[in-house]
XYZ file of C-alpha atoms in Angstrom:
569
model
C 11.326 -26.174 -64.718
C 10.090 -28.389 -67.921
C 11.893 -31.167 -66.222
C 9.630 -30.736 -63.073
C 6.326 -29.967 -65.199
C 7.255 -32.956 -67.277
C 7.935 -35.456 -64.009
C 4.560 -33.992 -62.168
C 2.639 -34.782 -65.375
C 3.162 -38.570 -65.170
C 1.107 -39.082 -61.675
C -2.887 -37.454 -61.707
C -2.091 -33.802 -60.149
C -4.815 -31.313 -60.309
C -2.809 -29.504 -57.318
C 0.803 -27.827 -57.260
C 1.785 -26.808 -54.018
C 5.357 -25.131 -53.527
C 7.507 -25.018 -50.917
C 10.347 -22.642 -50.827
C 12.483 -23.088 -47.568
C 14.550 -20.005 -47.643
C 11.663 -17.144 -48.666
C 8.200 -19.457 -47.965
C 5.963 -18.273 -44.984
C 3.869 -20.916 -43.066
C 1.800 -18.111 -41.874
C 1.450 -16.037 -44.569
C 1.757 -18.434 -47.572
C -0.111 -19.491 -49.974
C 1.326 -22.167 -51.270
C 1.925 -20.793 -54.742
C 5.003 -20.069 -56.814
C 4.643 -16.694 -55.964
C 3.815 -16.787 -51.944
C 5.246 -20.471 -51.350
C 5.260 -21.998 -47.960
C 7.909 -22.830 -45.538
C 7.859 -26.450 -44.465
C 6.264 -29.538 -46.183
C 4.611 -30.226 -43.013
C 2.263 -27.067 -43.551
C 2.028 -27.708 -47.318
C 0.632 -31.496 -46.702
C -1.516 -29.777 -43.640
C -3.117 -27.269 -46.876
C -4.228 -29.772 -48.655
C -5.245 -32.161 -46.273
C -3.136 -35.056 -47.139
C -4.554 -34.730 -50.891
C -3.767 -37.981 -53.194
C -3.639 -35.486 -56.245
C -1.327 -32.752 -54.697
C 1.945 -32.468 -55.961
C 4.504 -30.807 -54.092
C 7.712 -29.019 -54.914
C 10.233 -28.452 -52.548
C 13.232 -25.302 -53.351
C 15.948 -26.031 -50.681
C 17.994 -22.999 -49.106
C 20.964 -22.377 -51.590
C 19.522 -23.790 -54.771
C 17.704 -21.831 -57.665
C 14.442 -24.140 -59.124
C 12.050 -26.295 -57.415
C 12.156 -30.209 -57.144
C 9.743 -32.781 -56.352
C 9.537 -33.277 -52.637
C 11.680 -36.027 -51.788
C 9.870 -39.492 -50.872
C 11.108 -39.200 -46.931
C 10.529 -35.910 -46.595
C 6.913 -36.318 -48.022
C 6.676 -39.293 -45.787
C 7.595 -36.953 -42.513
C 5.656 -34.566 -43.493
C 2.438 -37.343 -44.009
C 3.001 -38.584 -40.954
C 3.183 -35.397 -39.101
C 0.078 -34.674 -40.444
C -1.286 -37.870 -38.865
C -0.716 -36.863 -35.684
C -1.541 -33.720 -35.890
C -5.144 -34.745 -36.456
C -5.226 -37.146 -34.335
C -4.285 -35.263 -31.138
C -7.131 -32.944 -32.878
C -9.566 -35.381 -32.809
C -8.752 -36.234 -29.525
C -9.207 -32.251 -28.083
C -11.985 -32.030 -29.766
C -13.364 -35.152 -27.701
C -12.248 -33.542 -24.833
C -13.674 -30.293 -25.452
C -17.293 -31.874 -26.122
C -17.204 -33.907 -23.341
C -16.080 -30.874 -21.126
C -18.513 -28.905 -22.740
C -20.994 -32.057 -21.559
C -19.829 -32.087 -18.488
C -19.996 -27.685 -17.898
C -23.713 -28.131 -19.562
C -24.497 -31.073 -16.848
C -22.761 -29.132 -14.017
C -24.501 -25.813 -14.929
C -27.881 -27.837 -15.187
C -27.381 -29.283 -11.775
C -26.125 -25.806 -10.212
C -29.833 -24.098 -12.004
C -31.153 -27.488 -10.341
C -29.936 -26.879 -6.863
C -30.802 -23.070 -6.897
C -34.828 -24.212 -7.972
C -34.614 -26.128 -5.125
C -33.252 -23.490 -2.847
C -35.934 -20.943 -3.343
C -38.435 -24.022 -2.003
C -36.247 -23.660 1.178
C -37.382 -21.107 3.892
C -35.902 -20.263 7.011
C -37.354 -18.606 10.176
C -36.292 -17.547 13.321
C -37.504 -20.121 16.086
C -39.269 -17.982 18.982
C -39.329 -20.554 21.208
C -35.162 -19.315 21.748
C -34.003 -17.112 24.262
C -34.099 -13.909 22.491
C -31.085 -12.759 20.901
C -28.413 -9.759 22.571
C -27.688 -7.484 19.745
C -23.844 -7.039 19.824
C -20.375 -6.277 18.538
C -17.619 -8.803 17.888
C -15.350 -6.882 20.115
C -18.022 -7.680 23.002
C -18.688 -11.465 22.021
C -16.479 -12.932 24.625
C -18.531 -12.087 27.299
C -21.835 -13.076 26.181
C -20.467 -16.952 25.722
C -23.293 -19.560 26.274
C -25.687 -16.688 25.371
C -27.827 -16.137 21.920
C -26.676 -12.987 20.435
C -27.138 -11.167 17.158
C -24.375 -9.921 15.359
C -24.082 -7.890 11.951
C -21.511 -7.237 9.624
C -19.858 -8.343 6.555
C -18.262 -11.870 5.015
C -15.055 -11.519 4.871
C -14.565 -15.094 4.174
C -16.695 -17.954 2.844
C -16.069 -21.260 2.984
C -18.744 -24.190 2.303
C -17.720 -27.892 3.604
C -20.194 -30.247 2.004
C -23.556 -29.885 1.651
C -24.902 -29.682 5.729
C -22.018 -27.384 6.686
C -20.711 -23.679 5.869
C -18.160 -21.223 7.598
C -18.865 -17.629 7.465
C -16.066 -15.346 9.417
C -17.818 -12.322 9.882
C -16.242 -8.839 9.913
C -18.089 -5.941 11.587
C -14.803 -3.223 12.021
C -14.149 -3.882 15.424
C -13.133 -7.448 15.007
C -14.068 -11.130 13.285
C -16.313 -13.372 14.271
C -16.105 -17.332 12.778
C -19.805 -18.688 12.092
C -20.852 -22.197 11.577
C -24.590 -23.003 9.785
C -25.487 -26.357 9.518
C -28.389 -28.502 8.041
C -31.237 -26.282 6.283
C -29.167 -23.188 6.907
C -26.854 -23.595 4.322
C -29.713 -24.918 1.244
C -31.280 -21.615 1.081
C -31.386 -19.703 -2.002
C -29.062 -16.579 0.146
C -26.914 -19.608 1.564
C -26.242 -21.145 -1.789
C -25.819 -17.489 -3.757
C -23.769 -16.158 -0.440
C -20.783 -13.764 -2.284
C -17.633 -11.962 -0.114
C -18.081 -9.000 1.059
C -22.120 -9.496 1.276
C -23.758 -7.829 4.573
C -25.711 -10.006 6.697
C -27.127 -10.656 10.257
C -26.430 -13.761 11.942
C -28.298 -15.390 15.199
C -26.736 -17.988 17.028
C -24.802 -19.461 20.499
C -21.116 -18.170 21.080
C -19.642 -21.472 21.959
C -15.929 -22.305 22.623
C -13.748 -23.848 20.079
C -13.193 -27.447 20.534
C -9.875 -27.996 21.975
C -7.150 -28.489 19.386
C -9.066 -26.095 16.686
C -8.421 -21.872 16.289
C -10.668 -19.396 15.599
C -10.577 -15.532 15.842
C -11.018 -14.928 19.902
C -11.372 -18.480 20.637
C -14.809 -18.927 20.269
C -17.384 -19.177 17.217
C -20.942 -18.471 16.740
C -23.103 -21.862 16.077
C -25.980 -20.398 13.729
C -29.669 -20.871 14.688
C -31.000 -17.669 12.049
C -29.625 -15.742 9.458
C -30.577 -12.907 7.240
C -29.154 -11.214 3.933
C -28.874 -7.292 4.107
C -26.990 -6.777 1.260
C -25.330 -9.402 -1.325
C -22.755 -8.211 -3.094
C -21.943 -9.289 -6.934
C -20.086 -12.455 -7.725
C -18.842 -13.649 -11.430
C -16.232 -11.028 -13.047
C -17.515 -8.262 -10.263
C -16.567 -9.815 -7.374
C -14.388 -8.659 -4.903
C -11.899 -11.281 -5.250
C -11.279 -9.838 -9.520
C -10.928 -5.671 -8.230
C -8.300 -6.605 -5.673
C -6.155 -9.610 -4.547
C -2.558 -10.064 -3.916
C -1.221 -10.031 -7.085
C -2.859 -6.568 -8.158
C -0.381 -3.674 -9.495
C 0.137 -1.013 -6.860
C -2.127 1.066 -9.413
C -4.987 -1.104 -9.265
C -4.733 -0.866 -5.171
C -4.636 2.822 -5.436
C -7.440 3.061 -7.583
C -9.604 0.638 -5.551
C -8.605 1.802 -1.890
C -12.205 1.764 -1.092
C -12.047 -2.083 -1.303
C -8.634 -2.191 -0.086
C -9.346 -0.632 3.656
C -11.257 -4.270 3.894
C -8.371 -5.909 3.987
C -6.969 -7.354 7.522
C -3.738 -5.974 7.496
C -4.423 -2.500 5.851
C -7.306 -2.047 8.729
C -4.914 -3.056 11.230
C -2.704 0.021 10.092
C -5.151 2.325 9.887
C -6.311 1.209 14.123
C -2.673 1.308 14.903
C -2.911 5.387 13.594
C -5.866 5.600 15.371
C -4.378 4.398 18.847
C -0.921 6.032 17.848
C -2.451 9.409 17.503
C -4.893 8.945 20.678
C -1.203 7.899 22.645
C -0.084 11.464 21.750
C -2.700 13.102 22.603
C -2.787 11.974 25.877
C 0.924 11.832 26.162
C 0.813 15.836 25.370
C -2.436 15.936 28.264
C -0.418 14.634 30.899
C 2.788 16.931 30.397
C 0.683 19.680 30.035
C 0.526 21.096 26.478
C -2.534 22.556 25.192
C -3.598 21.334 21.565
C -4.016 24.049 19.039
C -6.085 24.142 15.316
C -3.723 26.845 13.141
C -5.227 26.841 9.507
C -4.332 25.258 6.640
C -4.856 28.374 4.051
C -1.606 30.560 4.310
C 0.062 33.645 2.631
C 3.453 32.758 4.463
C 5.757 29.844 3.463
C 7.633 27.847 6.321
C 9.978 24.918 4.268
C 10.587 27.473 1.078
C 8.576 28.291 -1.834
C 9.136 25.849 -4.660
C 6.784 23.163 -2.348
C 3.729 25.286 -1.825
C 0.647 24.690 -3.528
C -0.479 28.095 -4.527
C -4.859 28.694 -4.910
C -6.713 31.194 -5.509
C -8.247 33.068 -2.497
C -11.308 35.611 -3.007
C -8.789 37.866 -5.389
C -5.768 37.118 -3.500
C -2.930 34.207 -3.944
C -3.379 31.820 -0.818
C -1.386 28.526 -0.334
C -1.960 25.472 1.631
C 0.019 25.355 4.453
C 3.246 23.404 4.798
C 3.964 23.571 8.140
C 2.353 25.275 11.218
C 5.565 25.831 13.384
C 5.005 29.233 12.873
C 1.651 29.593 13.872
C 2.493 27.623 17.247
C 4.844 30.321 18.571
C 2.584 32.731 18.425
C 0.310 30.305 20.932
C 3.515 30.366 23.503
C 3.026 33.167 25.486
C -0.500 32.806 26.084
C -1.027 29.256 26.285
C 2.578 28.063 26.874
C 3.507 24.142 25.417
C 1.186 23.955 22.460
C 1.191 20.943 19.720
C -1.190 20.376 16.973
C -1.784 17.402 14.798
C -3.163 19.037 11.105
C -2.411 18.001 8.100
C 0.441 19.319 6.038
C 1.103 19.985 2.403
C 4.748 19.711 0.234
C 4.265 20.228 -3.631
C 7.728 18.285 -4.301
C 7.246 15.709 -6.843
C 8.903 12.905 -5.018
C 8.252 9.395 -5.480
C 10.140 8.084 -2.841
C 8.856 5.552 0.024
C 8.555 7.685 2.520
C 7.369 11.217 0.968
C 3.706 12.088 0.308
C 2.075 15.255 -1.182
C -0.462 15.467 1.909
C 0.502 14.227 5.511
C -0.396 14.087 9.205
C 1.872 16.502 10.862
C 2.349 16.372 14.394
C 4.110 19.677 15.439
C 4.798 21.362 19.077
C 6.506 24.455 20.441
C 7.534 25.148 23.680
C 9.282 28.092 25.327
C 11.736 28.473 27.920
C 13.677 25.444 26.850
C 17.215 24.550 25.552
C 18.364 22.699 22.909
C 19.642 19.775 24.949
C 15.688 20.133 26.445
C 14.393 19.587 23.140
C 16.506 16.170 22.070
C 15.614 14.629 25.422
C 11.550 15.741 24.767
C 11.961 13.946 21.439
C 13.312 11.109 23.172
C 10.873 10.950 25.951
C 7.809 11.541 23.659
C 9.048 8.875 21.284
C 9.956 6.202 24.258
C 6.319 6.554 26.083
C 4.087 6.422 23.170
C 5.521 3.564 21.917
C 5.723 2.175 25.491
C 2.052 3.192 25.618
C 1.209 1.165 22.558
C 2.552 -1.999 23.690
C 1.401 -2.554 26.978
C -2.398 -1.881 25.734
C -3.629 -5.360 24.458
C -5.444 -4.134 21.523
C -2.927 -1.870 20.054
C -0.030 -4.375 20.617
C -1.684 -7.739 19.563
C -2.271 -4.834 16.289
C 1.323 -4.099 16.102
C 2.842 -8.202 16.632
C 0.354 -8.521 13.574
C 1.696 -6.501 11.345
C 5.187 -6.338 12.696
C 5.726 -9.595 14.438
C 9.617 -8.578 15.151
C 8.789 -4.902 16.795
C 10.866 -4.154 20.321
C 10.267 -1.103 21.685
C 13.012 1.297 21.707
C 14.985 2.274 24.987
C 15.829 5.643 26.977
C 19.500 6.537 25.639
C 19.431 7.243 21.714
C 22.906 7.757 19.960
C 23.653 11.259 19.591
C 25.560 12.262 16.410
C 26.212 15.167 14.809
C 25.976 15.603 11.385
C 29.761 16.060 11.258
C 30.158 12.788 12.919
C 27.757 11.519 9.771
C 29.594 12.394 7.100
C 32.581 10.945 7.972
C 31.019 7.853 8.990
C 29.436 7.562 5.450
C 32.734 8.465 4.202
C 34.459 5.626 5.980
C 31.858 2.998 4.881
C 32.875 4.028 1.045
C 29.238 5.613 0.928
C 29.692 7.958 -2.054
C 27.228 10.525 -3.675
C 25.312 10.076 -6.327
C 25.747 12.659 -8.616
C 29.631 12.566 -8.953
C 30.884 9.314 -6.822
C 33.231 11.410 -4.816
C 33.339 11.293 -0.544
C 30.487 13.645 1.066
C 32.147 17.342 2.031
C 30.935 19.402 5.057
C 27.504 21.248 3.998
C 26.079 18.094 1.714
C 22.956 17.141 2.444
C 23.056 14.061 3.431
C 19.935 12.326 0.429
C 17.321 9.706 1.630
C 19.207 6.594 0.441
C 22.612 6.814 2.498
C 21.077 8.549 4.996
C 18.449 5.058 5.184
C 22.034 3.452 5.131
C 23.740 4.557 8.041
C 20.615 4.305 10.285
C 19.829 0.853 9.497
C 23.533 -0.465 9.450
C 23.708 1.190 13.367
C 20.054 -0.307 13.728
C 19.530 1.740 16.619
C 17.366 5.400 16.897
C 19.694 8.273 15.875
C 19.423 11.604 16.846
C 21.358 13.749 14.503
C 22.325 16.754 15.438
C 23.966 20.396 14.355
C 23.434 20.572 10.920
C 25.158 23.077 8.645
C 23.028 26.878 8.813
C 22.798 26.782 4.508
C 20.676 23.323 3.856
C 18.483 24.139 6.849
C 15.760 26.122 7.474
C 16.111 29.979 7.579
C 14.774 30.205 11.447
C 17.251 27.872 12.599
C 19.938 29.797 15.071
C 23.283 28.720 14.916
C 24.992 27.189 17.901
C 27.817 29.750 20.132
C 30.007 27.476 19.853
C 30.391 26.935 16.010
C 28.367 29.215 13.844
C 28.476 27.039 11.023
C 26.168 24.705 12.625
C 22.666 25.048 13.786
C 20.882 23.906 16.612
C 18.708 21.573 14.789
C 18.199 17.765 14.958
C 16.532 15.139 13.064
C 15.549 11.942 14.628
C 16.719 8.853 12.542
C 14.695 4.868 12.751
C 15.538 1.673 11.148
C 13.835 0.588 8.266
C 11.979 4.008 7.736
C 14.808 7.017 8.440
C 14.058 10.397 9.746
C 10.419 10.611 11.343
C 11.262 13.972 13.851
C 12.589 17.073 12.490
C 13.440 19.791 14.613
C 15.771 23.097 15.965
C 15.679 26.092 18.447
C 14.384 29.194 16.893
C 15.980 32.271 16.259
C 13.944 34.443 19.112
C 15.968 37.962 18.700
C 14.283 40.333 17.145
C 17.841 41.443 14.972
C 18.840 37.810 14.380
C 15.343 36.841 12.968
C 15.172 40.207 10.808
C 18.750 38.997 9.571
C 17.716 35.928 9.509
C 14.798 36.863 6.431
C 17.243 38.961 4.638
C 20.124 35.843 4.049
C 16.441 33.517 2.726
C 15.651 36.690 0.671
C 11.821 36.772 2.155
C 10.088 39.908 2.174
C 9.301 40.080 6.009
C 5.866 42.469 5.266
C 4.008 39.033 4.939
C 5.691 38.159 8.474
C 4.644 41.127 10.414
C 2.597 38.523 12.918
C 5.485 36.529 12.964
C 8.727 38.817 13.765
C 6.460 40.612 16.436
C 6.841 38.020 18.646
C 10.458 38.683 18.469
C 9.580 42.489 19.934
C 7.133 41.751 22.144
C 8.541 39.421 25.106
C 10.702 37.158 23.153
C 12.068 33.899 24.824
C 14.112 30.569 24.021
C 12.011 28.507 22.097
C 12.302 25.542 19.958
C 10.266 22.803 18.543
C 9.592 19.914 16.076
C 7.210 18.458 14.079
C 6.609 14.096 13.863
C 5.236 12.919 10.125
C 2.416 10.671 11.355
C 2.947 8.489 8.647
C 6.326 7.428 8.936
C 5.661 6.945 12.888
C 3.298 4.317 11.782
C 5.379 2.502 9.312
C 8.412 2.126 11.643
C 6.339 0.606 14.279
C 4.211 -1.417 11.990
C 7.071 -2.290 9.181
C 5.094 -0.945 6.397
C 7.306 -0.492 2.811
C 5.768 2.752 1.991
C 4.291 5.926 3.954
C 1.248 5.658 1.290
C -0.357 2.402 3.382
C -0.335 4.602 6.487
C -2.965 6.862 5.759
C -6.500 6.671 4.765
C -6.568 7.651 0.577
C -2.959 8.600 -0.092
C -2.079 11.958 -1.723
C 0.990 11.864 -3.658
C 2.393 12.959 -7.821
C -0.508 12.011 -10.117
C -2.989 10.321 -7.664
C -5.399 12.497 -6.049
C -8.269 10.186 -6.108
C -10.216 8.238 -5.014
């Protein structure tokens, strides 16, 4: 070390700066003995290229410092050079961008001076203006109407031209303003999602161009009702396509604006209305059975229990049971009420509240019931598509849909498991072949129906992993006359079974589930009182709609999803 003291004495150093490449830190050094740097490239950076540093360099391996070698103080030097240069050079940049932002911003506060000079008013001398809906726009072309809503999209081309598409919940509407129209202060300021009122003449596209219904609105008027914010609050920064599911969740409000998640939410509209009147016409009377219960239907580790005025009350998870009660005085009876499952699933297709679609009907066998299904199923999807408006909804969202055909496969559930068996489907828990009296999970299951592509009605499942009013067949009292009705792309969307209608077999039927039949007094009288066949099923809503609209997930097919850990907004 006297060797080096004695070497660094001979030039003028007022500056030691060491440089230890095995234990130095570039970002934590100091460039002393003690907290030395890494590189010689960060020491000559310290010291800004100092003619009176000194530097001493301790290479991996070796135990004292030595003067930094000539090249290596050259490289470093010289990396230093360039270093500032390209500084220099950013920091050019930066003031001239930060010129150029300062003259932009100045003309932008320039141009929106200028727009409050401009005013607008509605000329009278125009026939006066039909108030109306987009949806009714098509026959008012050639006329002046007056339309309200919301922009969904904004779009400014130059300075004498703007494009407004207009969104009012029953359809979109593309605007044009031209000249003065678009230099007022409102034009210039205009945000997404703003509410205004628009005057103009619906005019034909030009041949060769597309717009929403084929026609567009040519702007003579135009009023703000509402603007909404811009900058880090605008629409655009809560939601867009790259948000996390989470983020969607949490802003569903702003999500329903969307165009294909309001097309979803119509399609359940019209879907629903096609039951209703597919129900009207074969002559079943719709029922409103309550959704506060004492009584459990799909077994007791789902129900979500509440208080009730001193006594325990749940919310209902099914309301077959209330139906049968309806048979004998209002025969065929169906309901669509929403249904409640406290199973902490997290699966596509499961959700902790849902649209239940349920019916009963007496006097029927079970080879009645899987042709109902079938014929329900066929004619409210036929219903859909040959009404414009629901199907140009549907080819929107599901560009690929065909309607399915009279004639679904029939399979029993026997017939399943060795199918999955032969297509080396294995379960999950142990990887061995699927015995007699599995149930058959959600993921093969999803398997087999999309592999045979094709609606499956699956038939006589085993009496143990089904529901304790299921009867089992005469032929085979291991199985149950129960069915569940299998789609592509979504998997079952129909469960259903004969009930057990003898007053014996039901009482029997309480004692194997281990229920306490006190609570059921309502129920196993109608087993004593002028029993019949019966049977039923119920339809989730929400998986109806994403078959026929191809939606990944049940939780787009309803209005605010309810599912493990989101219950708002």
């Amino acid at each position: 070390m006297a060797d080096i003291e004695q070497q660094m004495s001979k030039i003028a150093v007022t500056q030691k700066v060491y440089i230890d490449e095995e234990r130095g830190s570039d970002e934590n050094g100091k460039g002393t003995a003690e907290l030395p740097f890494k590189s010689a490239l960060v020491a000559v950076t310290s010291t800004n290229d100092s003619s009176e540093a000194g530097y001493l360099m301790k290479k991996k391996g070796e135990e004292e410092y030595k003067e930094l070698a000539a090249t290596a103080l050259k490289k470093a030097k010289k990396g230093y050079e360039l270093a500032q240069k390209k500084a220099k050079k950013q920091a050019v940049q930066q003031a001239q961008k930060s010129q150029g932002d300062a003259e932009k911003l100045a003309e932008e506060q320039r141009k929106i001076e200028e727009s409050k000079k401009v005013v607008i008013e509605e000329d009278k001398s125009l026939p006066a203006a039909t108030k109306v809906t987009i949806n009714k726009t098509r026959e008012h072309r050639g006329k002046r109407i007056k339309v309200s809503g919301w922009v969904h999209r904004l779009r400014a081309q130059g300075k004498e031209m703007m494009f407004i598409v207009l969104r009012d919940g029953t359809g979109y509407l593309q605007c044009v303003l031209l000249g003065k129209l678009c230099k007022t202060y409102d034009a210039i300021t205009l945000t997404q999602e703003s509410t205004v009122t628009l005057y103009g003449t619906l005019q034909e596209v030009p041949e060769g161009k597309n717009a929403p219904g084929g026609h567009e609105l040519v702007v003579d008027y135009w009023q703000v009702v509402h603007k909404s914010p811009g900058g880090d609050d605008a629409v655009t920064n809560k939601v867009n396509a790259e948000s996390d599911p989470s983020v969607l969740f949490s802003q569903r409000h702003l999500v329903l604006r969307g165009e294909n998640q309001s097309a979803v939410l119509k399609v359940r509209a019209l879907t629903l209305r096609a039951f209703r009147e597919y129900f009207f016409k074969t002559g079943y009377t719709e029922v409103n059975p309550p959704c506060l219960v004492q009584t459990m239907v799909e077994g007791g580790s789902t129900l979500f229990h509440l208080p009730y005025y001193g006594e325990d009350a749940y919310l209902t998870q099914s309301s077959q049971l209330y139906l049968e009660t309806c048979l004998a005085s209002m025969g065929s009876v169906y309901t669509i009420t929403p249904s409640f499952r406290a199973e902490k699933s997290h699966t596509r297709r499961h959700l902790s509240e849902f649209s239940h679609l349920e019916a009963e009907l007496a006097f029927i066998s079970f080879a009645d019931l899987l042709d109902l299904i079938e014929d329900m199923v066929v004619t409210v999807v036929n219903k859909l598509m040959d009404d414009p408006e629901s199907r140009e909804l549907i080819l929107q969202l599901n560009p690929g849909f065909v309607a399915p055909k009279h004639g679904f496969r029939r399979m029993k559930y026997e017939d399943a498991i060795k199918w999955l068996n032969e297509h080396g489907v294995k379960r999950e828990e142990d990887g061995q072949d699927f015995q007699f009296g599995d149930d058959i999970p959600e993921s093969p299951e999803r398997f087999m129906t999309d592999t045979i592509n094709e609606p499956i009605l699956l038939t006589h499942f085993p009496g143990p992993i089904k529901s304790f009013y299921m009867p089992a067949t005469e032929e085979n009292p291991r199985v149950t006359e129960s069915v569940d009705l299998l789609m592509p792309n979504v998997g079952e969307i129909v469960g259903g079974s004969m009930r057990i209608w003898k007053h014996q077999d039901l009482i029997d039927a309480f004692a194997r589930a281990g229920i306490d039949t006190s609570s059921y007094y309502w129920y196993t009288d109608l087993s004593k009182y002028g029993s019949c066949p019966h049977g039923g099923f119920g339809l989730g809503v929400e998986r109806f709609i994403a078959w026929i609209t191809n939606r990944y997930t049940v939780k787009e097919c309803c209005l605010y999803p309810r599912f493990p850990g989101r219950c708002q907004p």
